[in-house]
Amino acid sequence: MKTNKETLPIELLDQIQSSGAGYDLLRYVSLPDIFGSESEALLYFMGRSLARKFEINALSDIIYFFEKIGWGRLELFKEKSNQLEFHLLSDAVVQRLAMPVDVEFRLEAGFLAEAISMLKGAECECIEEVRKKIHQVEFTIIFVE
């Protein structure tokens, strides 16, 4: 087992096998039950921590990560000097939005914020907006000056 200071190769994701149902139960039922109103903040910081565990050397590594672990297809939609906008779409997003429980994308937002921070060498935060009608999630990365 590697220590916290070492990063894991992105190729490790090829060895993970899961259908995701157990993960969804933990994320959308158990965590909110245990942590209450703090669950979204905890998920955001869990996502940031998770990003620090992997070798992220390019935007393609982030896109690969999202797709490989079942979060969906991440696309860079718009790039400005002080922010980036990404769209997340896939059948998995459609299925999550149709679930009879409250779903959020804070884990993904935290991961994306930290991964982009590592790539760009600048601190940033991520805001997500769920667009249920078009089955899409928009992530806006804002660079903090």
Coordinates of C-alpha atoms in Angstrom, one line a residue:
M1 CA 0.0 0.0 0.0
K2 CA 1.3 3.4 -0.9
T3 CA 1.6 6.2 1.6
N4 CA -0.5 9.4 1.5
K5 CA 2.4 11.3 -0.1
E6 CA 2.7 9.1 -3.1
T7 CA 0.3 9.3 -6.0
L8 CA -1.3 6.4 -7.8
P9 CA -1.0 5.8 -11.5
I10 CA -4.1 6.7 -13.5
E11 CA -3.9 3.2 -15.0
L12 CA -5.0 1.7 -11.7
L13 CA -8.5 2.5 -12.7
D14 CA -8.3 -0.3 -15.3
Q15 CA -8.2 -2.8 -12.4
I16 CA -11.3 -1.6 -10.6
Q17 CA -14.5 -3.6 -11.3
S18 CA -17.9 -2.4 -9.9
S19 CA -21.4 -2.0 -11.1
G20 CA -21.9 1.1 -9.0
A21 CA -25.2 0.2 -7.2
G22 CA -23.5 -0.2 -3.8
Y23 CA -21.6 3.0 -4.3
D24 CA -24.9 4.9 -5.1
L25 CA -26.5 3.5 -1.9
L26 CA -23.7 4.7 0.2
R27 CA -23.4 8.1 -1.4
Y28 CA -27.1 9.0 -1.7
V29 CA -28.6 7.2 1.3
S30 CA -26.1 6.4 4.0
L31 CA -23.8 9.5 3.8
P32 CA -26.6 12.0 4.0
D33 CA -28.2 10.0 6.8
I34 CA -25.0 10.0 8.9
F35 CA -23.6 13.5 8.1
G36 CA -26.8 15.4 7.5
S37 CA -26.4 18.9 6.2
E38 CA -22.6 18.5 6.1
S39 CA -22.6 15.6 3.6
E40 CA -22.3 17.9 0.5
A41 CA -19.3 19.7 2.0
L42 CA -17.7 16.5 3.0
L43 CA -18.2 15.0 -0.5
Y44 CA -16.6 18.1 -2.1
F45 CA -13.5 17.8 0.1
M46 CA -13.4 14.0 -0.4
G47 CA -13.3 14.7 -4.2
R48 CA -10.4 17.1 -3.7
S49 CA -8.6 14.6 -1.6
L50 CA -9.2 11.9 -4.2
A51 CA -7.7 14.0 -7.0
R52 CA -4.5 14.4 -5.0
K53 CA -4.1 10.6 -4.8
F54 CA -3.8 10.2 -8.6
E55 CA -1.2 11.3 -11.1
I56 CA -3.0 13.9 -13.2
N57 CA -0.8 15.2 -15.9
A58 CA -3.3 16.3 -18.6
L59 CA -6.9 17.2 -19.1
S60 CA -7.3 13.8 -20.8
D61 CA -6.4 12.1 -17.5
I62 CA -9.3 13.9 -15.8
I63 CA -11.7 13.0 -18.6
Y64 CA -10.5 9.4 -18.5
F65 CA -11.0 9.3 -14.7
F66 CA -14.6 10.5 -14.9
E67 CA -15.4 8.0 -17.6
K68 CA -13.6 5.1 -16.1
I69 CA -15.2 5.3 -12.7
G70 CA -18.7 5.8 -14.1
W71 CA -19.2 9.5 -13.4
G72 CA -19.9 10.2 -17.1
R73 CA -18.4 11.9 -20.1
L74 CA -16.8 15.1 -19.2
E75 CA -16.2 17.7 -21.9
L76 CA -14.5 21.1 -21.8
F77 CA -17.2 23.4 -23.2
K78 CA -15.8 26.9 -22.7
E79 CA -12.5 28.4 -21.7
K80 CA -12.0 32.0 -20.4
S81 CA -9.0 33.6 -18.8
N82 CA -10.4 33.2 -15.2
Q83 CA -12.7 30.2 -15.6
L84 CA -13.4 26.9 -17.4
E85 CA -16.8 25.4 -18.1
F86 CA -17.3 21.7 -18.3
H87 CA -20.4 19.6 -19.2
L88 CA -21.0 16.1 -17.8
L89 CA -23.4 13.9 -19.7
S90 CA -24.0 10.2 -20.1
D91 CA -26.5 7.5 -19.5
A92 CA -25.2 7.3 -16.0
V93 CA -26.1 11.0 -15.4
V94 CA -29.6 10.4 -16.8
Q95 CA -30.0 7.4 -14.5
R96 CA -28.7 9.3 -11.4
L97 CA -31.1 12.2 -12.1
A98 CA -34.0 9.8 -12.3
M99 CA -33.3 8.2 -8.9
P100 CA -36.0 8.7 -6.3
V101 CA -33.5 10.2 -3.9
D102 CA -31.7 13.6 -3.9
V103 CA -28.6 13.4 -6.0
E104 CA -25.7 15.8 -6.1
F105 CA -22.4 16.1 -7.9
R106 CA -20.3 17.6 -5.2
L107 CA -17.8 14.7 -5.2
E108 CA -17.2 15.3 -8.9
A109 CA -17.0 19.1 -8.4
G110 CA -14.3 18.7 -5.7
F111 CA -12.3 16.2 -7.8
L112 CA -12.5 18.5 -10.8
A113 CA -11.5 21.6 -8.8
E114 CA -8.4 19.9 -7.3
A115 CA -7.4 18.2 -10.6
I116 CA -7.5 21.5 -12.5
S117 CA -5.7 23.3 -9.6
M118 CA -2.9 20.7 -10.0
L119 CA -2.8 21.0 -13.8
K120 CA -2.8 24.8 -13.9
G121 CA -0.8 25.5 -10.7
A122 CA -3.4 27.9 -9.5
E123 CA -6.1 27.6 -6.7
C124 CA -9.6 27.2 -8.0
E125 CA -13.1 26.3 -6.9
C126 CA -15.9 24.5 -8.7
I127 CA -19.6 25.3 -8.8
E128 CA -22.0 22.8 -10.4
E129 CA -25.4 23.3 -11.9
V130 CA -27.7 20.4 -12.6
R131 CA -29.8 20.8 -15.7
K132 CA -32.4 18.1 -15.3
K133 CA -34.4 18.9 -18.4
I134 CA -31.4 18.2 -20.7
H135 CA -29.8 15.6 -18.4
Q136 CA -26.6 17.4 -18.0
V137 CA -24.4 18.8 -15.2
E138 CA -22.4 22.0 -15.8
F139 CA -19.2 22.6 -13.8
T140 CA -17.7 26.0 -13.7
I141 CA -14.1 26.2 -12.5
I142 CA -13.3 29.6 -11.1
F143 CA -9.6 30.5 -10.6
V144 CA -9.1 32.2 -7.3
E145 CA -6.6 35.1 -7.4

